[in-house]
Amino acid sequence: MKTCIQKAFLVGATSGIAQALAERLAASGAALFLAGRSGGKLDLMARDLRLRHGARVETLAVEFEKTEGHAGAVRRAWEWLGGADASFVCHGALIDQKVCERDFGEATRSFQINLLSAASFAGEIANRMEAAGHGTLVVISSVAGDRGRQSNYAYGAAKAGLTAFLQGLRNRLFPSGARVLTVKPGYVDTPMAAHIRSSLKVSADRAARDILCAAEKGCDTLYTPWFWRPIMLVVRLIPEYVFKRMKL
Amino acid sequence: MKHIRWSCDPLPAPADRGTLIPLGLGNSLGDCCLNNGGTVVVTRGMNRLLDFDAETGLIRCEAGATLDEVLRFAVPRGWFLPTTPGTSFITVGGAVANDVHGKNHHWAGSFGCHVTRLELLRSDGRRLVCSLAENSDFFAATIGGMGLTGLITWVEFRLRRIVSTMIETESVKFRDLDEFFDVSEGTDARCEHTVAWVDCVTRGRGILMCGNNVDDAGAAGATLKPHTEPRLNFPHGFPSCALNRFSIRLFNQLYYSRQLRKRVRGLQHYSQFFYPLDVVKNWHRVYGAPGFFEAQIVLPPDVAKEALREIFKQAARFGQGAFLVVLKKLGSIRSPGLMSFPRPGVTLGIDFPNKGERTKKLFTEIFRIGLDTGAAFNPGKDALMPPECFAKTCPNLESFSAFIDPAFSSNAWRRLTKGLL
C-alpha cells in the first residue's frame, strides 16, 4: 500500500502497533523519526528499517513520564524531518487492575503514561500542526475508554480522558486544516496483550493497515478491527442500573 | 512459554527456577525445542536485519529472523543463502543451533561453516561475541549445540552471490542402490546441489535430482525475483489411516513414474528446487494426529550400501512404508561445530508415520544398524534415540557439556544423556 505520508513522527515507536506502522511507512518510502523509551531497541529497529527499505530513519530516546522534555523532542523531530505529514502517538501501559486497586501509585502511573504523557505529546504536536495548517495526528486510545468496567477501569479512565482530550483537540484544529484521528484498538497481538487469549485478537500489521487507511481518508475515530464499533455501541447503550450488575 | 522480542533484552526468567530452551519456528522434527516442566523462550519476535555489506555479502541479523525473510531481502540484491535445508521456515538461530546442511554439502559444507560471528546471551547476563578468533570454544560449542549453550541473539554469516534465481536441473532415474552410487559419482563432481528421492518400498529405485545455479545473467528467464508466500494450507484433522502401506506404495509408484525418460534436464526457480514442500503450509498434517518420526542417519561410505539395504529390509519387516526418503552424499568439509551432525558419508532421511510400538521397534533396529556400522544420527530430527547410541555417535559429548548454560535444558537433552553425565 502506498501512502502519501512522506514524513512521519512516531512516539512509542517500539510498541507492537508502532513497529507495524513503521514497517509499512518505510516500505512506502517515508522518512521516519522514532521516539521511544529504549535507545537500544530504537537502534535495532532503525537498522532494520534502513536495511530492508532503504528508509531515512532517526531515533531519539525520551522519558514518557517527564512531560517537560516532550516539547524538545517534538522540536528535534520537526527539525530533522522538516515538518511531519503525520504523527503517531503509540505508547501506553496496561497495568493490572488488581495491582492498581491495591496500590494507587500504580493507578497514578497508568494515568501518567496513558493520559498525561500521551496528551502532552499530542498537545505539542497539535501546536506545530496548527501553525503549519497541515498534518494528521494519530493517537492510540482504546475501546477500554468507551465505558468504565470493573476489569480495567484504571486503564480505561486514562484512555477515556485521552479520547475526550483528542475530541477537543480535533474541534480546535479543524479550522486550521490539521486533522486528529483517535484510534480505538480491541485486542491486538502485541507484547501488551500477550497474556490475553481471545479469538477476536488481530495482528499488529492488520491494525497498522487500518490505521494508515483511516489516516489517509481523514477519519475522526477508528475502531480496529471494525467489529468493535458495534460491540462498543451495545456496551455503551446498556443502562447503568443493569451494567453495574454485570461482570465485565 | 515466554517471548524475547529484542536482542538487547535480558533473558526471560524461567518459571519456578526451572530451565530454559529457545524455540524459533518449532519446525525441528524431534523434541530439541520442548522443555517439560521448564520454560520455552520464543525468539520469533527478534527478527531484525542489522547489517549488510553489499560488497562482501556479509549479513548480520537477529536470531529469530527466518531463512524466508533473509531470502526476501537478499535475493533481489543478488545474494543467496550459502546453503539451505529443505525448508525456508526455520530461524537463523535454529540453523546455527542444529548446524543444518543442504543439497550442496559436498561443495559448501554446513551452515555453521559460513557463520563468522554470533552473540550468545548466558543466563548469568554475560553477552559473549563468539567467532573463530574470540570465545572460539563457545563458538564451536554453539554451532550444532542444540540451543543449550545460551540464547543466540544475533548471527553474522556469509551469503553467496547469485546472478539468477533459476537453477539448471538434471534428474536421473536409477533402478537400485548400485545404480544410485554409480550415477551420483559423476553428478557430485559436476553439480553443486544433489539429492535423491528413494522408493524404500521397492528397496532402492529412485530419482537423483541435481542442479547448478544459472551463472549467466543473460540466460533465458534469469531474474532476481524472490519466492512468493505459500498459498495452500493443509487442513487439520486429516485421518491418519489414509497413510498406509498401500497408499504409500501407490504414491511411490506414481512419483517414480512421473519421469519417463532416464535423464531429464530443466530449469527451475530456487523455491521449487530447494523448497518443494514449502508450497503447502503445514504439510506435516498429512500424518494426522499421531504424527511421524524421522530418522536422519549418516553412514560411512564403505558400508553405506549394505546398511541402506538392511534398513529398507527392516522397514518392510515391520510393515512400515515411507514416502519421504531422501539420500544424499555428504562431503568432507568440516564444520567448526563441536556437535555438528554432518560428516563424510551417505545420509538417509526417512519419515515413518507413527504407528505406536511397531514404529518404535523399527527405530530400535535402525539404531542397532547405525551402531554396528559406525553411523551417526541427527539429534535435531530425532525423538527416540537412546542415550547409549548418542554417546557412541557423539565423540565430543564430554567436552561439549562443559559449555552448556546451567539454566538451559530440553527434553531431547535429558533423554539423550540420561545416566551419562
XYZ file of C-alpha atoms in Angstrom:
669
model
C 0.000 0.000 0.000
C 1.398 3.413 -0.958
C 0.562 6.291 1.344
C 1.012 9.996 0.793
C 2.697 10.209 4.201
C 6.303 11.024 3.345
C 7.475 12.337 6.709
C 6.291 10.671 9.904
C 6.982 11.088 13.604
C 6.352 8.069 15.834
C 6.219 8.313 19.617
C 6.357 4.997 21.464
C 7.956 3.601 18.316
C 8.914 0.226 19.791
C 5.334 -0.668 20.721
C 3.796 -3.512 18.723
C 1.435 -1.364 16.662
C 4.066 1.348 16.070
C 6.554 -1.244 14.776
C 3.995 -2.431 12.264
C 3.205 1.166 11.285
C 6.898 1.955 10.830
C 7.356 -1.133 8.658
C 4.517 -0.077 6.339
C 5.550 3.571 6.241
C 9.180 2.728 5.495
C 8.107 0.296 2.777
C 6.193 3.096 1.071
C 9.241 5.347 1.197
C 8.544 7.606 4.179
C 11.258 9.208 6.325
C 10.766 8.316 9.985
C 11.662 9.942 13.274
C 11.298 7.372 16.051
C 11.000 8.328 19.703
C 10.786 5.729 22.446
C 11.933 4.740 25.880
C 14.822 2.445 24.970
C 17.650 3.732 22.829
C 18.888 0.171 22.283
C 15.587 -1.032 20.848
C 15.206 2.088 18.695
C 18.641 1.453 17.243
C 17.794 -2.169 16.352
C 14.549 -1.064 14.751
C 16.196 1.752 12.791
C 18.909 -0.572 11.448
C 16.279 -2.971 10.168
C 14.182 -0.261 8.501
C 17.211 1.306 6.855
C 18.442 -2.041 5.531
C 15.195 -3.572 4.372
C 13.625 -0.458 2.908
C 16.489 1.993 2.473
C 14.446 4.341 4.664
C 15.746 7.570 6.177
C 15.378 6.983 9.929
C 16.424 8.926 13.017
C 15.862 7.948 16.636
C 15.607 9.688 19.984
C 15.304 8.191 23.463
C 12.675 10.018 25.552
C 11.266 9.674 29.040
C 7.498 9.485 28.786
C 6.776 10.402 32.406
C 8.840 13.597 32.250
C 6.485 15.786 30.229
C 8.807 18.784 30.401
C 11.093 17.098 27.874
C 8.370 16.494 25.302
C 8.474 19.898 23.613
C 12.190 19.467 22.950
C 11.646 16.001 21.482
C 8.932 17.275 19.133
C 11.148 20.176 18.081
C 14.019 17.780 17.285
C 11.677 15.649 15.183
C 10.291 18.649 13.276
C 13.760 19.973 12.583
C 15.080 16.651 11.352
C 12.041 15.804 9.240
C 11.361 19.341 8.086
C 7.789 19.167 9.387
C 5.681 15.998 9.561
C 2.787 14.825 7.395
C 1.644 12.526 10.158
C 2.486 11.923 13.807
C 1.628 8.778 15.705
C 1.422 8.684 19.490
C 1.531 4.986 20.328
C 2.915 4.500 23.811
C 0.858 3.097 26.626
C 0.971 0.644 29.503
C -1.667 -1.865 30.503
C -1.158 -2.094 34.249
C -3.050 -4.842 36.002
C -6.285 -3.538 37.528
C -5.887 -5.610 40.677
C -2.466 -4.079 41.277
C -3.916 -0.578 40.790
C -6.615 -1.335 43.364
C -4.061 -2.271 45.986
C -1.629 0.495 45.186
C -2.848 3.885 43.988
C 0.723 4.661 42.979
C 0.285 2.151 40.167
C -3.030 3.733 39.159
C -1.270 7.088 39.070
C 1.362 5.571 36.814
C -1.399 4.355 34.494
C -2.773 7.913 34.283
C 0.711 9.287 33.809
C 1.630 7.085 30.855
C -1.720 6.592 29.193
C -3.193 10.054 29.718
C -0.742 12.769 30.812
C 2.224 11.700 28.744
C 0.131 10.988 25.621
C -1.812 14.244 25.983
C 1.399 16.179 26.449
C 2.886 14.800 23.232
C -0.422 15.269 21.395
C -0.643 18.882 22.584
C 2.912 19.722 21.482
C 2.364 18.135 18.095
C -1.034 19.871 17.711
C 0.539 23.283 18.280
C 3.007 22.650 15.470
C 0.337 21.288 13.146
C -1.962 24.218 13.821
C 0.809 26.668 12.966
C 1.647 24.756 9.790
C -2.004 24.237 8.857
C -1.076 20.750 7.787
C -0.729 17.216 9.099
C -2.548 14.361 10.758
C -2.196 13.473 14.415
C -2.933 9.825 15.134
C -3.227 8.796 18.773
C -3.828 5.274 20.030
C -6.576 5.334 22.624
C -8.579 2.185 23.382
C -12.021 0.618 23.338
C -11.467 0.390 27.103
C -12.080 4.164 27.295
C -15.625 3.839 25.990
C -17.045 2.654 29.276
C -15.589 2.045 32.703
C -15.602 -1.639 33.588
C -14.503 -3.359 36.783
C -11.834 -5.383 34.991
C -9.714 -2.429 33.821
C -11.027 0.968 34.866
C -7.631 2.394 35.856
C -6.525 1.908 32.267
C -9.986 2.719 30.863
C -10.284 6.011 32.742
C -6.936 7.195 31.379
C -7.942 6.235 27.852
C -11.388 7.885 28.299
C -9.631 11.078 29.335
C -7.347 10.805 26.327
C -10.301 10.281 23.988
C -12.017 13.425 25.329
C -8.762 15.374 25.079
C -8.452 14.375 21.423
C -12.060 15.349 20.727
C -11.315 18.823 21.984
C -8.073 18.970 20.013
C -9.893 17.926 16.840
C -12.500 20.595 17.454
C -9.824 23.223 17.973
C -7.658 22.272 14.976
C -10.480 21.890 12.453
C -10.308 25.456 11.073
C -6.544 25.162 10.564
C -6.838 22.161 8.256
C -4.898 19.822 10.550
C -6.618 16.581 11.469
C -6.842 14.359 14.530
C -7.558 10.615 14.376
C -8.465 8.722 17.546
C -7.692 5.010 17.219
C -9.551 2.561 19.434
C -7.989 -0.875 19.047
C -9.538 -4.002 20.513
C -7.247 -6.954 21.198
C -4.116 -6.702 19.072
C -1.367 -9.288 19.081
C 1.355 -7.202 20.731
C 3.522 -7.690 23.826
C 0.996 -5.532 25.750
C -1.787 -8.035 25.139
C 0.398 -11.161 25.191
C -1.405 -12.501 28.269
C -4.868 -12.113 26.722
C -6.267 -15.110 24.896
C -9.086 -14.157 22.577
C -10.372 -15.249 19.214
C -11.016 -11.552 18.499
C -7.279 -10.814 18.509
C -5.823 -9.489 15.275
C -2.241 -8.988 14.135
C -0.451 -5.696 14.692
C 0.011 -5.452 10.945
C -3.747 -5.616 10.396
C -4.229 -2.780 12.913
C -1.488 -0.765 11.190
C -3.141 -1.224 7.810
C -6.482 0.017 9.189
C -4.822 2.982 10.878
C -2.978 4.160 7.764
C -6.122 3.738 5.701
C -8.181 5.804 8.161
C -5.468 8.478 8.390
C -5.436 8.722 4.611
C -9.212 9.068 4.429
C -9.278 11.717 7.144
C -11.475 9.774 9.586
C -12.068 11.113 13.116
C -12.366 7.847 15.037
C -11.256 4.366 14.031
C -12.229 1.122 15.695
C -9.806 -1.612 14.699
C -10.830 -4.202 13.760
C -14.154 -2.749 12.602
C -16.420 -5.053 14.663
C -15.518 -3.257 17.882
C -17.661 -0.288 16.758
C -20.987 -2.211 17.017
C -19.749 -4.123 20.081
C -18.902 -0.914 21.942
C -22.124 0.714 20.775
C -24.037 -2.037 22.553
C -21.783 -1.804 25.617
C -22.373 1.956 25.826
C -26.141 1.598 25.427
C -26.652 -0.752 28.377
C -28.372 1.280 31.134
C -26.170 1.858 34.177
C -28.570 0.097 36.585
C -28.152 -3.052 34.500
C -24.469 -2.518 33.730
C -23.421 -2.278 37.368
C -24.802 -5.784 37.954
C -22.792 -7.279 35.072
C -19.366 -8.828 35.369
C -17.405 -7.149 32.589
C 6.242 -20.125 27.138
C 7.879 -16.711 27.234
C 8.872 -14.342 24.471
C 12.054 -12.445 23.833
C 11.470 -9.775 21.200
C 14.641 -7.701 21.155
C 18.218 -8.909 21.009
C 19.147 -6.220 23.566
C 16.624 -7.552 26.117
C 17.685 -9.728 29.048
C 16.791 -13.419 29.153
C 13.296 -14.076 30.479
C 13.420 -15.658 33.920
C 12.427 -19.336 33.905
C 9.231 -20.183 35.755
C 9.759 -21.778 39.199
C 13.550 -21.749 38.798
C 13.186 -24.342 36.045
C 15.235 -24.476 32.872
C 15.057 -22.606 29.582
C 15.278 -23.660 25.938
C 14.935 -21.351 22.937
C 12.310 -22.019 20.267
C 12.356 -20.437 16.823
C 9.628 -21.596 14.463
C 9.354 -25.017 16.103
C 9.998 -26.920 12.874
C 12.643 -29.236 14.270
C 11.307 -32.737 13.857
C 12.279 -34.041 17.278
C 11.986 -32.788 20.840
C 15.011 -30.485 20.988
C 12.774 -27.405 21.445
C 10.471 -28.918 24.054
C 11.084 -28.443 27.746
C 8.597 -30.204 30.001
C 8.485 -28.599 33.425
C 10.628 -25.726 32.198
C 10.222 -22.660 30.037
C 10.401 -22.297 26.279
C 11.728 -18.913 25.130
C 10.150 -17.926 21.820
C 12.629 -15.936 19.732
C 10.435 -15.223 16.736
C 9.930 -11.537 17.639
C 13.684 -10.930 17.325
C 13.740 -10.841 13.543
C 15.516 -7.648 12.560
C 18.225 -7.362 9.987
C 21.106 -5.420 11.494
C 23.933 -5.068 8.970
C 24.595 -5.978 5.387
C 27.670 -5.420 3.282
C 26.678 -5.320 -0.374
C 30.308 -5.840 -1.431
C 31.104 -8.982 0.540
C 27.619 -10.376 1.221
C 28.201 -10.454 4.967
C 24.846 -10.165 6.746
C 24.055 -9.784 10.446
C 20.555 -10.396 11.743
C 18.741 -11.196 14.955
C 18.460 -14.916 15.603
C 14.676 -15.084 15.160
C 14.810 -13.949 11.526
C 13.791 -16.772 9.214
C 15.614 -18.020 6.140
C 12.468 -16.962 4.298
C 12.942 -13.363 5.473
C 16.654 -13.382 4.694
C 15.921 -14.604 1.165
C 13.288 -11.923 0.536
C 15.911 -9.350 1.460
C 18.954 -10.911 -0.191
C 17.633 -12.350 -3.456
C 16.616 -9.050 -5.136
C 20.097 -7.750 -4.251
C 21.797 -10.694 -5.940
C 22.649 -12.790 -2.887
C 21.542 -16.181 -1.626
C 21.976 -18.388 1.425
C 25.338 -20.201 1.456
C 23.461 -23.446 1.996
C 19.862 -24.220 2.837
C 17.884 -27.143 4.217
C 14.656 -28.290 2.565
C 12.513 -25.610 4.155
C 12.920 -21.852 4.480
C 10.645 -21.791 7.531
C 13.365 -22.048 10.137
C 15.100 -19.266 12.020
C 18.731 -18.324 11.562
C 19.325 -19.136 15.239
C 17.849 -22.583 14.654
C 20.025 -23.066 11.576
C 23.093 -22.453 13.736
C 21.931 -24.478 16.750
C 21.218 -27.502 14.535
C 24.069 -26.747 12.137
C 21.783 -27.526 9.211
C 23.109 -28.667 5.883
C 21.732 -28.704 2.373
C 21.987 -30.280 -1.012
C 25.388 -28.676 -1.570
C 27.153 -30.078 1.467
C 29.852 -31.669 -0.697
C 30.705 -28.212 -2.097
C 29.879 -25.782 0.704
C 29.756 -27.660 3.993
C 27.084 -26.981 6.605
C 25.520 -23.655 7.649
C 28.000 -23.331 10.512
C 30.895 -23.174 8.029
C 29.593 -19.781 6.883
C 28.932 -18.208 10.260
C 31.531 -15.559 11.038
C 30.302 -14.277 14.403
C 27.401 -14.663 16.781
C 26.331 -13.303 20.137
C 25.496 -15.648 22.969
C 23.439 -14.440 25.928
C 24.154 -16.559 29.001
C 21.878 -16.907 31.990
C 24.363 -15.028 34.193
C 23.730 -11.998 31.972
C 27.035 -12.178 30.099
C 26.963 -11.430 26.388
C 29.680 -13.319 24.542
C 30.547 -12.353 20.994
C 31.873 -15.602 19.561
C 33.886 -16.285 16.436
C 36.892 -18.347 15.380
C 39.042 -15.649 17.000
C 37.190 -14.655 20.178
C 35.460 -17.041 22.572
C 36.226 -19.679 19.979
C 35.399 -22.511 22.383
C 31.861 -21.182 22.863
C 31.656 -20.608 19.103
C 32.435 -24.266 18.457
C 30.014 -25.460 21.131
C 27.145 -23.253 19.936
C 27.245 -24.362 16.291
C 25.229 -27.555 16.411
C 24.807 -27.050 20.160
C 21.011 -27.568 20.116
C 20.370 -24.228 21.827
C 21.923 -25.430 25.077
C 24.902 -23.084 25.344
C 22.763 -19.980 25.923
C 20.499 -17.840 23.786
C 21.856 -16.882 20.371
C 20.761 -13.236 19.967
C 22.271 -12.411 16.583
C 24.239 -14.175 13.898
C 26.594 -12.868 11.241
C 27.144 -15.075 8.197
C 28.280 -15.001 4.604
C 25.806 -15.030 1.754
C 26.794 -16.247 -1.703
C 26.406 -14.248 -4.869
C 23.851 -15.248 -7.491
C 23.050 -13.665 -10.823
C 19.771 -15.518 -11.244
C 17.179 -17.237 -9.100
C 16.987 -20.094 -11.547
C 18.623 -23.495 -11.155
C 19.607 -25.636 -14.125
C 18.429 -29.056 -13.116
C 19.045 -32.575 -14.216
C 17.217 -35.594 -12.902
C 18.302 -39.136 -13.417
C 16.313 -42.266 -12.671
C 18.068 -45.186 -11.046
C 16.793 -48.765 -10.728
C 18.518 -49.720 -7.490
C 21.095 -48.654 -4.925
C 24.021 -49.900 -7.012
C 22.999 -47.640 -9.804
C 22.496 -44.734 -7.402
C 26.102 -44.959 -6.272
C 27.352 -45.177 -9.864
C 25.296 -42.245 -11.078
C 25.942 -39.971 -8.105
C 29.694 -40.417 -8.503
C 29.519 -38.391 -11.706
C 26.923 -35.835 -10.655
C 28.656 -34.961 -7.354
C 31.657 -33.671 -9.246
C 29.579 -31.790 -11.790
C 26.677 -30.415 -9.738
C 26.698 -28.197 -6.684
C 23.305 -29.374 -5.466
C 22.356 -33.032 -5.448
C 19.790 -35.108 -3.634
C 17.964 -38.322 -4.359
C 14.473 -39.474 -3.610
C 14.216 -43.200 -2.986
C 11.298 -45.577 -3.088
C 12.053 -47.600 0.007
C 9.146 -49.971 -0.643
C 10.979 -51.393 -3.649
C 14.223 -51.102 -1.689
C 16.206 -48.681 -3.683
C 14.942 -47.391 -7.002
C 14.558 -43.643 -7.224
C 15.339 -40.348 -8.861
C 18.514 -38.352 -8.422
C 17.940 -34.614 -8.701
C 20.837 -32.270 -9.161
C 21.374 -28.728 -10.218
C 23.624 -25.739 -10.583
C 22.811 -22.078 -10.186
C 22.379 -20.333 -13.516
C 25.539 -18.243 -13.713
C 24.761 -16.285 -16.845
C 22.669 -13.202 -16.130
C 21.634 -13.060 -19.759
C 20.237 -16.607 -19.806
C 16.609 -17.238 -20.627
C 14.328 -16.408 -17.717
C 17.140 -15.199 -15.457
C 15.627 -12.878 -12.844
C 16.202 -11.955 -9.231
C 12.607 -12.394 -8.212
C 12.236 -13.991 -4.777
C 9.672 -16.613 -3.900
C 6.041 -15.919 -3.049
C 4.015 -16.751 0.053
C 2.641 -20.298 0.307
C -0.922 -20.348 -0.969
C -2.120 -23.732 0.221
C -2.670 -24.763 3.796
C -3.046 -28.405 4.766
C -6.265 -28.902 6.759
C -6.394 -30.018 10.389
C -7.746 -33.422 11.278
C -6.535 -35.387 8.259
C -7.287 -39.058 9.023
C -4.040 -40.808 9.853
C -5.359 -44.098 8.434
C -5.128 -42.527 4.974
C -1.414 -43.260 5.159
C -0.910 -46.978 4.963
C 1.259 -49.457 3.144
C -0.930 -49.348 0.064
C -1.292 -45.597 -0.302
C 2.424 -45.148 0.274
C 3.207 -47.827 -2.300
C 0.870 -46.094 -4.760
C 2.419 -42.682 -4.089
C 5.924 -44.023 -4.594
C 4.902 -45.789 -7.797
C 3.359 -42.585 -9.169
C 6.291 -40.429 -8.085
C 8.773 -42.787 -9.712
C 6.733 -42.932 -12.905
C 6.283 -39.204 -13.261
C 9.533 -39.135 -15.128
C 9.531 -41.418 -18.151
C 12.947 -40.866 -19.590
C 16.186 -41.880 -17.930
C 17.600 -38.359 -17.822
C 15.709 -35.067 -17.972
C 17.152 -31.555 -17.978
C 15.222 -28.456 -16.975
C 15.153 -25.039 -15.404
C 13.539 -24.402 -12.004
C 13.091 -21.444 -9.687
C 15.066 -21.914 -6.479
C 11.853 -22.203 -4.459
C 10.693 -25.219 -6.499
C 14.114 -26.773 -6.354
C 15.020 -26.211 -2.693
C 11.653 -25.886 -1.001
C 9.094 -28.116 -2.769
C 7.187 -28.681 0.489
C 7.060 -25.010 1.490
C 4.298 -24.521 -1.082
C 1.881 -26.268 1.257
C 1.797 -24.760 4.722
C 1.578 -27.384 7.488
C 2.160 -30.294 5.107
C 3.060 -32.459 8.115
C -0.654 -32.671 8.927
C -0.837 -35.372 6.255
C 0.304 -37.687 9.058
C -2.786 -36.858 11.117
C -2.861 -36.595 14.878
C -0.292 -39.340 15.701
C 2.326 -37.554 13.605
C 5.509 -39.160 12.381
C 9.054 -39.957 13.398
C 12.051 -39.089 11.305
C 15.476 -40.589 11.358
C 18.413 -38.929 9.722
C 21.454 -41.087 9.673
C 24.867 -40.619 8.119
C 26.584 -43.847 7.093
C 30.312 -44.272 6.469
C 30.890 -44.525 2.692
C 32.292 -48.077 2.614
C 29.364 -49.711 4.408
C 26.592 -47.378 3.237
C 25.115 -49.595 0.547
C 24.770 -52.649 2.742
C 23.420 -50.655 5.680
C 20.792 -48.993 3.495
C 19.632 -52.366 2.216
C 19.366 -53.592 5.778
C 17.334 -50.536 6.886
C 14.892 -50.916 3.975
C 14.594 -54.614 4.779
C 13.737 -53.850 8.405
C 11.151 -51.237 7.347
C 9.493 -53.876 5.185
C 9.631 -56.429 8.011
C 7.730 -54.060 10.303
C 5.324 -53.194 7.507
C 6.291 -49.547 7.555
C 6.367 -47.647 4.309
C 7.678 -44.142 3.895
C 7.383 -41.657 1.108
C 9.820 -39.011 2.213
C 13.019 -40.895 1.790
C 15.988 -38.776 0.884
C 19.519 -39.874 0.144
C 22.500 -37.653 -0.317
C 26.229 -37.749 -0.049
C 27.962 -35.529 2.462
C 31.366 -34.143 1.624
C 34.468 -33.776 3.737
C 34.238 -30.055 4.600
C 34.299 -29.940 8.387
C 32.114 -27.585 10.339
C 33.623 -25.605 13.232
C 30.783 -27.061 15.360
C 31.734 -29.449 18.119
C 28.439 -31.345 17.947
C 27.818 -30.850 14.255
C 25.991 -33.778 12.667
C 27.311 -33.714 9.077
C 30.367 -35.844 8.367
C 31.627 -37.576 5.243
C 29.345 -40.357 4.111
C 25.902 -41.068 2.785
C 22.957 -39.635 4.617
C 19.479 -41.076 4.667
C 16.467 -39.095 5.847
C 13.371 -41.183 6.343
C 9.917 -40.419 7.792
C 7.716 -43.118 9.254
C 4.089 -42.483 10.212
C 3.674 -43.058 13.937
C 2.104 -46.498 14.358
C 2.959 -46.777 18.045
C 5.042 -49.722 19.303
C 5.641 -51.065 15.805
C 7.399 -47.842 14.782
C 9.447 -47.709 17.973
C 10.636 -51.290 17.452
C 11.662 -50.423 13.917
C 13.671 -47.482 15.229
C 15.410 -49.761 17.712
C 16.529 -51.838 14.728
C 17.660 -48.732 12.844
C 19.712 -47.567 15.829
C 21.248 -51.035 16.076
C 22.234 -50.976 12.397
C 23.638 -47.485 12.919
C 25.783 -48.557 15.846
C 27.027 -51.688 14.039
C 28.184 -49.669 11.073
C 29.662 -46.648 12.858
C 26.928 -44.293 11.690
C 25.650 -41.127 13.402
C 22.159 -39.725 13.894
C 20.971 -36.140 13.622
C 19.764 -35.107 17.102
C 17.796 -32.191 15.597
C 15.439 -34.585 13.846
C 15.339 -37.348 16.382
C 12.883 -38.144 19.161
C 13.721 -41.748 20.011
C 17.469 -42.230 20.158
C 18.627 -44.000 23.345
C 21.483 -42.484 25.401
C 23.974 -45.286 24.606
C 23.570 -44.651 20.923
C 24.003 -40.890 21.378
C 27.141 -41.381 23.478
C 28.713 -43.717 20.916
C 27.990 -41.481 17.931
C 28.994 -38.166 19.547
C 32.704 -38.260 20.267
C 32.727 -34.696 21.621
C 29.921 -35.139 24.101
C 32.053 -34.592 27.172
C 33.901 -31.528 26.007
C 30.583 -30.075 24.789
C 28.848 -30.474 28.125
C 31.291 -28.030 29.739
C 29.766 -25.213 27.670
C 26.108 -25.872 28.413
C 24.480 -22.970 30.206
C 23.495 -24.119 33.718
C 19.966 -22.703 33.245
C 19.380 -24.428 29.886
C 17.983 -27.868 29.168
C 15.499 -29.595 26.872
C 13.517 -32.798 26.603
C 15.938 -34.028 23.959
C 18.988 -33.306 26.063
C 17.587 -35.032 29.162
C 16.554 -38.060 27.101
C 19.830 -38.327 25.209
C 22.070 -38.016 28.238
C 20.050 -39.952 30.781
C 22.541 -41.776 33.000
C 25.508 -40.477 31.007
C 26.569 -37.160 32.544
